[in-house]
Amino acid sequence: MTARQIILDCDPGHDDAVAILFAAGHPGVDLVGITTVAGNQTLDRTTHNACVVCSVGGIEVPVHAGAARPLLRPLRTAAEIHGESGLDGPAPIEPAVAPRAGHAVDWIIDTVLAAPGDVSLVAVGPLTNLAMALRREPAVAEAVREVVIMGGSYTRGNTTPAAEFNILVDPEAASIVFEAPWPVTMVGLDVTHQALCTPEVQRGFAEMGTPAGDFIDGLMRFFRGNYAGVTGMADPPVHDPCAVAVLADPDTVEVVPATVQVETSGAFTSGMTVVDFKAPAGSRHRVATGLDAPRFWAAVHAAVAALPAPLS
Ligand code: RIB
Ligand code: CA
């Protein structure tokens, strides 16, 4: 099977970090580059963190910084989950790489248009960069192979009763992304809450004996404590690599046709993803409904273990 070319748009973020390492180490993925967006933390921090993760994972791909705030709304971050750095837990690491010059949105457009039909976008933060790319160059909707996002839910939210964090930070951007004429798969909380970093899963990283495994172990120790304190969940859901798995190993994630609309004006429901499973035939939207968790974690462990030595 030919590896799937992906651009990973993210807001590292503990689970974003696992998604980056998973994508870089999985044989089914050709990680073309990383773009960053403000979300879990401010853009300077999420971009710094992406460079830290690339350094730890020996990942030599371009990193471009994108939007520093949502299209219309003020930025909200998630320090209560990810800490002040956005990647609290492991001892601070000075990255061996720096972000490239140029805005992420321009790099996404140029990269996608240079290889029509080849590159997919996997977005695991607020969707501001993808919305800006669509507005700046609508042709990207035709040139992108497909879009997979971690975000939303067809049951309930995690930041408000109705809204998941990535969608809530920038509902207008999410609405633009779902309304655009490109195929979008939504991997929401309904599935990512099955991707729990149990003590056994965490031991798989801790006992790996590699810098990347040790790094993830340190991240998960912090993530576990904060997630339990904020949500009461005994084991933290590692949301973002689930979106990568849709392309890396499609049999890991069950998806079904649906239509997705985003509420942008509800007093209590702003940021809600309204999912209709009575989708017309040929719907360009799909929604994830199931996860083979043992297969997923086996693939994540194998990918992280396969990573090269850290960059220096
Ligand atoms: O709601 C979970 C999502 O919000 C994840 O992508 C997490 O990293 C945060 O961005
Ligand atoms: Ca994220």
PDB file of C-alpha atoms and ligand atoms in Angstrom:
ATOM      1  CA  MET A   1       0.000   0.000   0.000  1.00  0.00           C
ATOM      2  CA  THR A   2       1.383   3.414  -0.943  1.00  0.00           C
ATOM      3  CA  ALA A   3       1.926   5.641   2.066  1.00  0.00           C
ATOM      4  CA  ARG A   4      -0.616   8.451   2.385  1.00  0.00           C
ATOM      5  CA  GLN A   5       0.875  11.910   2.007  1.00  0.00           C
ATOM      6  CA  ILE A   6      -0.410  14.115   4.811  1.00  0.00           C
ATOM      7  CA  ILE A   7       0.015  17.629   6.149  1.00  0.00           C
ATOM      8  CA  LEU A   8      -0.630  17.581   9.889  1.00  0.00           C
ATOM      9  CA  ASP A   9      -2.197  20.828  11.164  1.00  0.00           C
ATOM     10  CA  CYS A  10      -2.014  20.903  14.945  1.00  0.00           C
ATOM     11  CA  ASP A  11      -1.880  22.812  18.235  1.00  0.00           C
ATOM     12  CA  PRO A  12       0.604  20.813  20.390  1.00  0.00           C
ATOM     13  CA  GLY A  13      -0.738  19.893  22.905  1.00  0.00           C
ATOM     14  CA  HIS A  14      -0.036  16.500  24.492  1.00  0.00           C
ATOM     15  CA  ASP A  15      -2.200  14.438  22.175  1.00  0.00           C
ATOM     16  CA  ASP A  16      -1.028  16.435  19.160  1.00  0.00           C
ATOM     17  CA  ALA A  17       2.518  15.398  20.100  1.00  0.00           C
ATOM     18  CA  VAL A  18       1.512  11.732  20.009  1.00  0.00           C
ATOM     19  CA  ALA A  19      -0.187  12.316  16.646  1.00  0.00           C
ATOM     20  CA  ILE A  20       3.013  13.839  15.212  1.00  0.00           C
ATOM     21  CA  LEU A  21       5.169  10.945  16.425  1.00  0.00           C
ATOM     22  CA  PHE A  22       2.604   8.393  15.241  1.00  0.00           C
ATOM     23  CA  ALA A  23       2.388   9.957  11.776  1.00  0.00           C
ATOM     24  CA  ALA A  24       6.160  10.209  11.435  1.00  0.00           C
ATOM     25  CA  GLY A  25       6.801   6.617  12.468  1.00  0.00           C
ATOM     26  CA  HIS A  26       3.941   4.828  10.712  1.00  0.00           C
ATOM     27  CA  PRO A  27       4.843   3.132   7.397  1.00  0.00           C
ATOM     28  CA  GLY A  28       1.420   4.012   5.986  1.00  0.00           C
ATOM     29  CA  VAL A  29       2.049   7.747   6.298  1.00  0.00           C
ATOM     30  CA  ASP A  30       4.341  10.076   4.384  1.00  0.00           C
ATOM     31  CA  LEU A  31       4.410  13.137   6.662  1.00  0.00           C
ATOM     32  CA  VAL A  32       4.925  15.980   4.195  1.00  0.00           C
ATOM     33  CA  GLY A  33       4.955  18.720   6.818  1.00  0.00           C
ATOM     34  CA  ILE A  34       3.474  20.180   9.977  1.00  0.00           C
ATOM     35  CA  THR A  35       1.498  23.408  10.308  1.00  0.00           C
ATOM     36  CA  THR A  36       0.574  24.969  13.620  1.00  0.00           C
ATOM     37  CA  VAL A  37      -2.374  26.954  14.889  1.00  0.00           C
ATOM     38  CA  ALA A  38      -3.288  28.631  18.175  1.00  0.00           C
ATOM     39  CA  GLY A  39      -5.533  26.465  20.310  1.00  0.00           C
ATOM     40  CA  ASN A  40      -4.286  24.462  23.261  1.00  0.00           C
ATOM     41  CA  GLN A  41      -1.813  27.269  23.731  1.00  0.00           C
ATOM     42  CA  THR A  42      -0.787  30.466  21.929  1.00  0.00           C
ATOM     43  CA  LEU A  43       0.741  30.131  18.472  1.00  0.00           C
ATOM     44  CA  ASP A  44       4.286  30.823  19.614  1.00  0.00           C
ATOM     45  CA  ARG A  45       4.002  27.977  22.114  1.00  0.00           C
ATOM     46  CA  THR A  46       2.275  25.468  19.831  1.00  0.00           C
ATOM     47  CA  THR A  47       4.872  26.174  17.149  1.00  0.00           C
ATOM     48  CA  HIS A  48       7.755  25.824  19.591  1.00  0.00           C
ATOM     49  CA  ASN A  49       6.203  22.572  20.825  1.00  0.00           C
ATOM     50  CA  ALA A  50       5.905  21.184  17.297  1.00  0.00           C
ATOM     51  CA  CYS A  51       9.637  21.823  16.847  1.00  0.00           C
ATOM     52  CA  VAL A  52      10.360  20.120  20.186  1.00  0.00           C
ATOM     53  CA  VAL A  53       8.401  17.028  19.109  1.00  0.00           C
ATOM     54  CA  CYS A  54      10.194  16.924  15.745  1.00  0.00           C
ATOM     55  CA  SER A  55      13.518  17.106  17.602  1.00  0.00           C
ATOM     56  CA  VAL A  56      12.635  14.275  19.983  1.00  0.00           C
ATOM     57  CA  GLY A  57      11.273  12.088  17.184  1.00  0.00           C
ATOM     58  CA  GLY A  58      14.108  12.706  14.709  1.00  0.00           C
ATOM     59  CA  ILE A  59      11.525  14.162  12.341  1.00  0.00           C
ATOM     60  CA  GLU A  60      12.991  16.292   9.554  1.00  0.00           C
ATOM     61  CA  VAL A  61       9.931  17.885   7.945  1.00  0.00           C
ATOM     62  CA  PRO A  62       9.038  21.568   7.510  1.00  0.00           C
ATOM     63  CA  VAL A  63       7.111  23.277  10.312  1.00  0.00           C
ATOM     64  CA  HIS A  64       5.177  26.427   9.409  1.00  0.00           C
ATOM     65  CA  ALA A  65       3.291  28.636  11.854  1.00  0.00           C
ATOM     66  CA  GLY A  66      -0.259  29.641  10.970  1.00  0.00           C
ATOM     67  CA  ALA A  67      -3.082  31.555  12.572  1.00  0.00           C
ATOM     68  CA  ALA A  68      -2.512  33.184  15.936  1.00  0.00           C
ATOM     69  CA  ARG A  69      -6.226  33.554  16.655  1.00  0.00           C
ATOM     70  CA  PRO A  70      -9.640  32.422  15.399  1.00  0.00           C
ATOM     71  CA  LEU A  71     -11.330  34.129  12.431  1.00  0.00           C
ATOM     72  CA  LEU A  72     -13.718  36.212  14.516  1.00  0.00           C
ATOM     73  CA  ARG A  73     -13.574  35.224  18.171  1.00  0.00           C
ATOM     74  CA  PRO A  74     -10.927  35.868  20.796  1.00  0.00           C
ATOM     75  CA  LEU A  75      -8.550  32.950  21.366  1.00  0.00           C
ATOM     76  CA  ARG A  76      -9.285  30.558  24.204  1.00  0.00           C
ATOM     77  CA  THR A  77      -6.570  28.142  25.271  1.00  0.00           C
ATOM     78  CA  ALA A  78      -6.458  24.997  27.427  1.00  0.00           C
ATOM     79  CA  ALA A  79      -3.712  25.485  29.993  1.00  0.00           C
ATOM     80  CA  GLU A  80      -5.838  23.592  32.506  1.00  0.00           C
ATOM     81  CA  ILE A  81      -5.190  20.456  30.451  1.00  0.00           C
ATOM     82  CA  HIS A  82      -1.878  21.083  28.670  1.00  0.00           C
ATOM     83  CA  GLY A  83      -0.129  23.463  31.084  1.00  0.00           C
ATOM     84  CA  GLU A  84       1.373  26.891  30.532  1.00  0.00           C
ATOM     85  CA  SER A  85       3.877  25.649  27.936  1.00  0.00           C
ATOM     86  CA  GLY A  86       1.236  23.548  26.187  1.00  0.00           C
ATOM     87  CA  LEU A  87       3.514  20.525  26.595  1.00  0.00           C
ATOM     88  CA  ASP A  88       4.068  20.397  30.363  1.00  0.00           C
ATOM     89  CA  GLY A  89       5.431  17.247  31.937  1.00  0.00           C
ATOM     90  CA  PRO A  90       8.819  16.264  30.487  1.00  0.00           C
ATOM     91  CA  ALA A  91      11.851  18.409  31.297  1.00  0.00           C
ATOM     92  CA  PRO A  92      11.957  21.363  28.866  1.00  0.00           C
ATOM     93  CA  ILE A  93      13.783  20.543  25.622  1.00  0.00           C
ATOM     94  CA  GLU A  94      15.526  23.092  23.393  1.00  0.00           C
ATOM     95  CA  PRO A  95      14.378  22.238  19.862  1.00  0.00           C
ATOM     96  CA  ALA A  96      17.016  21.378  17.270  1.00  0.00           C
ATOM     97  CA  VAL A  97      14.815  22.745  14.474  1.00  0.00           C
ATOM     98  CA  ALA A  98      13.063  26.047  13.870  1.00  0.00           C
ATOM     99  CA  PRO A  99       9.893  26.888  11.988  1.00  0.00           C
ATOM    100  CA  ARG A 100      10.362  27.747   8.311  1.00  0.00           C
ATOM    101  CA  ALA A 101       9.704  31.222   6.921  1.00  0.00           C
ATOM    102  CA  GLY A 102       6.289  31.843   5.406  1.00  0.00           C
ATOM    103  CA  HIS A 103       2.759  31.466   6.674  1.00  0.00           C
ATOM    104  CA  ALA A 104       1.305  27.989   7.098  1.00  0.00           C
ATOM    105  CA  VAL A 105      -1.727  28.859   4.986  1.00  0.00           C
ATOM    106  CA  ASP A 106       0.437  29.815   2.005  1.00  0.00           C
ATOM    107  CA  TRP A 107       2.549  26.679   2.430  1.00  0.00           C
ATOM    108  CA  ILE A 108      -0.546  24.466   2.562  1.00  0.00           C
ATOM    109  CA  ILE A 109      -1.897  26.040  -0.628  1.00  0.00           C
ATOM    110  CA  ASP A 110       1.412  25.786  -2.488  1.00  0.00           C
ATOM    111  CA  THR A 111       2.048  22.188  -1.370  1.00  0.00           C
ATOM    112  CA  VAL A 112      -1.432  20.948  -2.222  1.00  0.00           C
ATOM    113  CA  LEU A 113      -1.634  22.712  -5.610  1.00  0.00           C
ATOM    114  CA  ALA A 114       1.793  21.330  -6.555  1.00  0.00           C
ATOM    115  CA  ALA A 115       0.499  17.758  -6.244  1.00  0.00           C
ATOM    116  CA  PRO A 116      -3.229  17.700  -7.064  1.00  0.00           C
ATOM    117  CA  GLY A 117      -5.010  14.677  -5.603  1.00  0.00           C
ATOM    118  CA  ASP A 118      -1.997  13.455  -3.634  1.00  0.00           C
ATOM    119  CA  VAL A 119      -1.947  15.322  -0.343  1.00  0.00           C
ATOM    120  CA  SER A 120      -4.476  14.973   2.484  1.00  0.00           C
ATOM    121  CA  LEU A 121      -4.942  17.383   5.363  1.00  0.00           C
ATOM    122  CA  VAL A 122      -5.202  15.996   8.889  1.00  0.00           C
ATOM    123  CA  ALA A 123      -6.270  18.781  11.251  1.00  0.00           C
ATOM    124  CA  VAL A 124      -6.218  18.158  14.988  1.00  0.00           C
ATOM    125  CA  GLY A 125      -6.609  21.685  16.327  1.00  0.00           C
ATOM    126  CA  PRO A 126      -8.964  24.588  15.629  1.00  0.00           C
ATOM    127  CA  LEU A 127      -9.689  24.782  11.899  1.00  0.00           C
ATOM    128  CA  THR A 128      -8.596  28.377  11.348  1.00  0.00           C
ATOM    129  CA  ASN A 129      -5.715  27.544   8.961  1.00  0.00           C
ATOM    130  CA  LEU A 130      -7.879  25.323   6.765  1.00  0.00           C
ATOM    131  CA  ALA A 131     -10.622  27.937   6.564  1.00  0.00           C
ATOM    132  CA  MET A 132      -8.094  30.637   5.640  1.00  0.00           C
ATOM    133  CA  ALA A 133      -6.624  28.393   2.925  1.00  0.00           C
ATOM    134  CA  LEU A 134     -10.092  27.895   1.425  1.00  0.00           C
ATOM    135  CA  ARG A 135     -10.765  31.623   1.398  1.00  0.00           C
ATOM    136  CA  ARG A 136      -7.328  32.526   0.038  1.00  0.00           C
ATOM    137  CA  GLU A 137      -7.323  29.848  -2.698  1.00  0.00           C
ATOM    138  CA  PRO A 138     -10.647  27.989  -3.220  1.00  0.00           C
ATOM    139  CA  ALA A 139      -8.904  25.623  -5.650  1.00  0.00           C
ATOM    140  CA  VAL A 140      -7.418  23.760  -2.677  1.00  0.00           C
ATOM    141  CA  ALA A 141     -10.821  22.112  -2.188  1.00  0.00           C
ATOM    142  CA  GLU A 142     -10.408  20.333  -5.519  1.00  0.00           C
ATOM    143  CA  ALA A 143      -6.686  19.622  -5.155  1.00  0.00           C
ATOM    144  CA  VAL A 144      -6.734  18.083  -1.668  1.00  0.00           C
ATOM    145  CA  ARG A 145      -7.211  14.312  -1.675  1.00  0.00           C
ATOM    146  CA  GLU A 146      -9.248  14.400   1.544  1.00  0.00           C
ATOM    147  CA  VAL A 147      -9.533  16.086   4.927  1.00  0.00           C
ATOM    148  CA  VAL A 148      -9.650  14.306   8.274  1.00  0.00           C
ATOM    149  CA  ILE A 149     -10.258  16.320  11.417  1.00  0.00           C
ATOM    150  CA  MET A 150     -10.168  15.535  15.112  1.00  0.00           C
ATOM    151  CA  GLY A 151     -13.039  17.561  16.459  1.00  0.00           C
ATOM    152  CA  GLY A 152     -16.720  17.696  17.240  1.00  0.00           C
ATOM    153  CA  SER A 153     -19.031  15.042  18.586  1.00  0.00           C
ATOM    154  CA  TYR A 154     -22.421  13.562  17.730  1.00  0.00           C
ATOM    155  CA  THR A 155     -23.227  13.162  21.394  1.00  0.00           C
ATOM    156  CA  ARG A 156     -21.901  15.787  23.770  1.00  0.00           C
ATOM    157  CA  GLY A 157     -19.060  18.232  24.072  1.00  0.00           C
ATOM    158  CA  ASN A 158     -16.050  18.401  26.358  1.00  0.00           C
ATOM    159  CA  THR A 159     -15.694  22.153  26.749  1.00  0.00           C
ATOM    160  CA  THR A 160     -19.378  23.028  26.905  1.00  0.00           C
ATOM    161  CA  PRO A 161     -22.181  20.476  27.126  1.00  0.00           C
ATOM    162  CA  ALA A 162     -22.648  20.941  23.375  1.00  0.00           C
ATOM    163  CA  ALA A 163     -19.185  21.727  21.975  1.00  0.00           C
ATOM    164  CA  GLU A 164     -15.800  20.027  21.632  1.00  0.00           C
ATOM    165  CA  PHE A 165     -12.752  22.277  22.113  1.00  0.00           C
ATOM    166  CA  ASN A 166     -11.333  22.408  18.540  1.00  0.00           C
ATOM    167  CA  ILE A 167     -14.689  23.361  17.051  1.00  0.00           C
ATOM    168  CA  LEU A 168     -15.618  25.734  19.883  1.00  0.00           C
ATOM    169  CA  VAL A 169     -12.398  27.750  19.562  1.00  0.00           C
ATOM    170  CA  ASP A 170     -13.309  28.659  15.969  1.00  0.00           C
ATOM    171  CA  PRO A 171     -16.844  27.607  14.976  1.00  0.00           C
ATOM    172  CA  GLU A 172     -16.849  29.918  11.942  1.00  0.00           C
ATOM    173  CA  ALA A 173     -13.725  28.228  10.590  1.00  0.00           C
ATOM    174  CA  ALA A 174     -15.223  24.799  11.213  1.00  0.00           C
ATOM    175  CA  SER A 175     -18.396  25.804   9.389  1.00  0.00           C
ATOM    176  CA  ILE A 176     -16.339  26.937   6.379  1.00  0.00           C
ATOM    177  CA  VAL A 177     -14.411  23.636   6.394  1.00  0.00           C
ATOM    178  CA  PHE A 178     -17.529  21.443   6.505  1.00  0.00           C
ATOM    179  CA  GLU A 179     -19.339  23.533   3.882  1.00  0.00           C
ATOM    180  CA  ALA A 180     -16.461  23.431   1.397  1.00  0.00           C
ATOM    181  CA  PRO A 181     -16.656  21.015  -1.609  1.00  0.00           C
ATOM    182  CA  TRP A 182     -14.033  18.553  -0.340  1.00  0.00           C
ATOM    183  CA  PRO A 183     -14.363  15.192   1.445  1.00  0.00           C
ATOM    184  CA  VAL A 184     -14.162  15.558   5.217  1.00  0.00           C
ATOM    185  CA  THR A 185     -14.048  12.821   7.841  1.00  0.00           C
ATOM    186  CA  MET A 186     -14.903  13.949  11.371  1.00  0.00           C
ATOM    187  CA  VAL A 187     -13.250  12.014  14.190  1.00  0.00           C
ATOM    188  CA  GLY A 188     -15.075  13.259  17.261  1.00  0.00           C
ATOM    189  CA  LEU A 189     -15.127  12.603  20.971  1.00  0.00           C
ATOM    190  CA  ASP A 190     -17.464   9.650  20.427  1.00  0.00           C
ATOM    191  CA  VAL A 191     -14.450   7.760  19.089  1.00  0.00           C
ATOM    192  CA  THR A 192     -11.498   9.508  20.718  1.00  0.00           C
ATOM    193  CA  HIS A 193     -12.857   8.780  24.182  1.00  0.00           C
ATOM    194  CA  GLN A 194     -12.174   5.121  23.319  1.00  0.00           C
ATOM    195  CA  ALA A 195      -8.446   5.905  22.797  1.00  0.00           C
ATOM    196  CA  LEU A 196      -7.611   5.882  26.501  1.00  0.00           C
ATOM    197  CA  CYS A 197      -4.029   5.931  27.716  1.00  0.00           C
ATOM    198  CA  THR A 198      -4.526   3.196  30.304  1.00  0.00           C
ATOM    199  CA  PRO A 199      -1.664   2.282  32.656  1.00  0.00           C
ATOM    200  CA  GLU A 200      -0.919  -0.673  30.339  1.00  0.00           C
ATOM    201  CA  VAL A 201      -0.760   1.600  27.288  1.00  0.00           C
ATOM    202  CA  GLN A 202       1.472   4.007  29.167  1.00  0.00           C
ATOM    203  CA  ARG A 203       3.798   1.176  30.216  1.00  0.00           C
ATOM    204  CA  GLY A 204       4.169   0.373  26.520  1.00  0.00           C
ATOM    205  CA  PHE A 205       5.806   3.795  26.093  1.00  0.00           C
ATOM    206  CA  ALA A 206       7.730   3.791  29.383  1.00  0.00           C
ATOM    207  CA  GLU A 207       9.285   0.381  28.690  1.00  0.00           C
ATOM    208  CA  MET A 208      10.140   1.170  25.047  1.00  0.00           C
ATOM    209  CA  GLY A 209      13.614   2.354  26.050  1.00  0.00           C
ATOM    210  CA  THR A 210      13.753   5.144  23.465  1.00  0.00           C
ATOM    211  CA  PRO A 211      13.826   8.937  23.831  1.00  0.00           C
ATOM    212  CA  ALA A 212      10.435   9.207  22.084  1.00  0.00           C
ATOM    213  CA  GLY A 213       8.893   6.557  24.321  1.00  0.00           C
ATOM    214  CA  ASP A 214      10.268   8.252  27.425  1.00  0.00           C
ATOM    215  CA  PHE A 215       8.991  11.610  26.140  1.00  0.00           C
ATOM    216  CA  ILE A 216       5.457  10.315  25.643  1.00  0.00           C
ATOM    217  CA  ASP A 217       5.564   8.641  29.071  1.00  0.00           C
ATOM    218  CA  GLY A 218       6.430  12.011  30.611  1.00  0.00           C
ATOM    219  CA  LEU A 219       3.691  13.738  28.650  1.00  0.00           C
ATOM    220  CA  MET A 220       1.099  11.160  29.671  1.00  0.00           C
ATOM    221  CA  ARG A 221       1.982  11.428  33.363  1.00  0.00           C
ATOM    222  CA  PHE A 222       1.104  15.139  33.272  1.00  0.00           C
ATOM    223  CA  PHE A 223      -1.868  14.674  30.900  1.00  0.00           C
ATOM    224  CA  ARG A 224      -3.312  11.924  33.119  1.00  0.00           C
ATOM    225  CA  GLY A 225      -3.249  14.063  36.247  1.00  0.00           C
ATOM    226  CA  ASN A 226      -4.787  17.150  34.658  1.00  0.00           C
ATOM    227  CA  TYR A 227      -7.421  15.234  32.700  1.00  0.00           C
ATOM    228  CA  ALA A 228      -8.506  13.381  35.846  1.00  0.00           C
ATOM    229  CA  GLY A 229      -8.647  16.627  37.819  1.00  0.00           C
ATOM    230  CA  VAL A 230     -10.687  18.472  35.198  1.00  0.00           C
ATOM    231  CA  THR A 231     -12.953  15.682  33.891  1.00  0.00           C
ATOM    232  CA  GLY A 232     -12.841  12.878  36.452  1.00  0.00           C
ATOM    233  CA  MET A 233     -11.694  10.442  33.747  1.00  0.00           C
ATOM    234  CA  ALA A 234      -9.317   7.864  35.251  1.00  0.00           C
ATOM    235  CA  ASP A 235      -7.407   7.467  31.959  1.00  0.00           C
ATOM    236  CA  PRO A 236      -6.905  10.365  29.520  1.00  0.00           C
ATOM    237  CA  PRO A 237      -8.269  10.102  25.960  1.00  0.00           C
ATOM    238  CA  VAL A 238      -5.497  10.653  23.419  1.00  0.00           C
ATOM    239  CA  HIS A 239      -7.665  12.294  20.777  1.00  0.00           C
ATOM    240  CA  ASP A 240      -5.445  13.420  17.926  1.00  0.00           C
ATOM    241  CA  PRO A 241      -3.695  10.243  16.713  1.00  0.00           C
ATOM    242  CA  CYS A 242      -7.159   8.777  16.051  1.00  0.00           C
ATOM    243  CA  ALA A 243      -7.446  11.177  13.111  1.00  0.00           C
ATOM    244  CA  VAL A 244      -4.072  10.044  11.755  1.00  0.00           C
ATOM    245  CA  ALA A 245      -5.170   6.408  12.088  1.00  0.00           C
ATOM    246  CA  VAL A 246      -8.049   6.980   9.622  1.00  0.00           C
ATOM    247  CA  LEU A 247      -5.443   7.323   6.848  1.00  0.00           C
ATOM    248  CA  ALA A 248      -2.561   5.298   8.327  1.00  0.00           C
ATOM    249  CA  ASP A 249      -4.587   2.169   9.059  1.00  0.00           C
ATOM    250  CA  PRO A 250      -8.214   2.595   7.855  1.00  0.00           C
ATOM    251  CA  ASP A 251      -9.422  -0.667   9.416  1.00  0.00           C
ATOM    252  CA  THR A 252      -8.735   0.820  12.863  1.00  0.00           C
ATOM    253  CA  VAL A 253     -11.519   3.388  12.691  1.00  0.00           C
ATOM    254  CA  GLU A 254     -15.112   2.708  11.659  1.00  0.00           C
ATOM    255  CA  VAL A 255     -16.600   5.572   9.630  1.00  0.00           C
ATOM    256  CA  VAL A 256     -20.069   6.060   8.160  1.00  0.00           C
ATOM    257  CA  PRO A 257     -21.572   8.610   5.744  1.00  0.00           C
ATOM    258  CA  ALA A 258     -23.207  11.599   7.441  1.00  0.00           C
ATOM    259  CA  THR A 259     -23.704  15.311   7.016  1.00  0.00           C
ATOM    260  CA  VAL A 260     -22.154  17.694   9.516  1.00  0.00           C
ATOM    261  CA  GLN A 261     -23.233  21.257  10.211  1.00  0.00           C
ATOM    262  CA  VAL A 262     -21.688  23.594  12.769  1.00  0.00           C
ATOM    263  CA  GLU A 263     -23.729  25.810  15.073  1.00  0.00           C
ATOM    264  CA  THR A 264     -22.164  29.282  15.179  1.00  0.00           C
ATOM    265  CA  SER A 265     -24.809  31.387  16.917  1.00  0.00           C
ATOM    266  CA  GLY A 266     -26.513  29.345  19.620  1.00  0.00           C
ATOM    267  CA  ALA A 267     -26.477  30.913  23.057  1.00  0.00           C
ATOM    268  CA  PHE A 268     -25.823  27.511  24.606  1.00  0.00           C
ATOM    269  CA  THR A 269     -24.896  25.433  21.544  1.00  0.00           C
ATOM    270  CA  SER A 270     -22.269  27.487  19.737  1.00  0.00           C
ATOM    271  CA  GLY A 271     -19.564  25.139  18.412  1.00  0.00           C
ATOM    272  CA  MET A 272     -21.872  22.132  18.352  1.00  0.00           C
ATOM    273  CA  THR A 273     -21.460  19.731  15.426  1.00  0.00           C
ATOM    274  CA  VAL A 274     -24.918  18.730  14.280  1.00  0.00           C
ATOM    275  CA  VAL A 275     -24.556  15.300  12.656  1.00  0.00           C
ATOM    276  CA  ASP A 276     -27.254  13.775  10.437  1.00  0.00           C
ATOM    277  CA  PHE A 277     -26.658  10.063   9.800  1.00  0.00           C
ATOM    278  CA  LYS A 278     -29.506  10.040   7.280  1.00  0.00           C
ATOM    279  CA  ALA A 279     -26.919  11.277   4.811  1.00  0.00           C
ATOM    280  CA  PRO A 280     -27.766  11.345   1.124  1.00  0.00           C
ATOM    281  CA  ALA A 281     -25.923   8.853  -1.038  1.00  0.00           C
ATOM    282  CA  GLY A 282     -22.569  10.244  -2.055  1.00  0.00           C
ATOM    283  CA  SER A 283     -22.313  12.544   0.959  1.00  0.00           C
ATOM    284  CA  ARG A 284     -18.869  14.131   1.060  1.00  0.00           C
ATOM    285  CA  HIS A 285     -18.846  13.908   4.843  1.00  0.00           C
ATOM    286  CA  ARG A 286     -18.027  10.837   6.942  1.00  0.00           C
ATOM    287  CA  VAL A 287     -18.166  10.523  10.720  1.00  0.00           C
ATOM    288  CA  ALA A 288     -16.141   8.099  12.817  1.00  0.00           C
ATOM    289  CA  THR A 289     -18.258   5.831  14.990  1.00  0.00           C
ATOM    290  CA  GLY A 290     -15.907   3.157  16.283  1.00  0.00           C
ATOM    291  CA  LEU A 291     -12.281   2.385  17.206  1.00  0.00           C
ATOM    292  CA  ASP A 292     -10.399  -0.911  17.402  1.00  0.00           C
ATOM    293  CA  ALA A 293      -8.458   0.313  20.442  1.00  0.00           C
ATOM    294  CA  PRO A 294      -6.030  -2.650  20.775  1.00  0.00           C
ATOM    295  CA  ARG A 295      -5.120  -2.395  17.066  1.00  0.00           C
ATOM    296  CA  PHE A 296      -4.808   1.391  17.379  1.00  0.00           C
ATOM    297  CA  TRP A 297      -2.448   1.305  20.343  1.00  0.00           C
ATOM    298  CA  ALA A 298      -0.376  -1.503  18.848  1.00  0.00           C
ATOM    299  CA  ALA A 299       0.123   0.674  15.771  1.00  0.00           C
ATOM    300  CA  VAL A 300       0.999   3.755  17.842  1.00  0.00           C
ATOM    301  CA  HIS A 301       3.519   1.832  19.946  1.00  0.00           C
ATOM    302  CA  ALA A 302       5.099   0.279  16.835  1.00  0.00           C
ATOM    303  CA  ALA A 303       5.325   3.639  15.047  1.00  0.00           C
ATOM    304  CA  VAL A 304       6.916   5.402  18.023  1.00  0.00           C
ATOM    305  CA  ALA A 305       9.379   2.542  18.534  1.00  0.00           C
ATOM    306  CA  ALA A 306      10.393   2.810  14.863  1.00  0.00           C
ATOM    307  CA  LEU A 307      11.361   6.494  15.082  1.00  0.00           C
ATOM    308  CA  PRO A 308      15.009   7.438  14.467  1.00  0.00           C
ATOM    309  CA  ALA A 309      17.294   8.989  17.057  1.00  0.00           C
ATOM    310  CA  PRO A 310      16.520  12.542  18.165  1.00  0.00           C
ATOM    311  CA  LEU A 311      17.795  15.467  16.126  1.00  0.00           C
ATOM    312  CA  SER A 312      20.725  17.275  17.647  1.00  0.00           C
TER     313      SER A 312
HETATM  314  O1  RIB B   1     -11.079  18.265  22.351  1.00  0.00           O
HETATM  315  C1  RIB B   1      -9.838  17.658  22.150  1.00  0.00           C
HETATM  316  C2  RIB B   1      -9.033  18.405  21.140  1.00  0.00           C
HETATM  317  O2  RIB B   1      -8.779  19.729  21.609  1.00  0.00           O
HETATM  318  C3  RIB B   1      -7.641  17.789  20.904  1.00  0.00           C
HETATM  319  O3  RIB B   1      -7.221  18.046  19.598  1.00  0.00           O
HETATM  320  C4  RIB B   1      -6.780  18.528  21.882  1.00  0.00           C
HETATM  321  O4  RIB B   1      -5.401  18.540  21.483  1.00  0.00           O
HETATM  322  C5  RIB B   1      -7.365  19.914  21.790  1.00  0.00           C
HETATM  323  O5  RIB B   1      -6.800  20.546  20.647  1.00  0.00           O
HETATM  324 CA    CA B   2      -5.068  19.180  19.234  1.00  0.00          CA
END
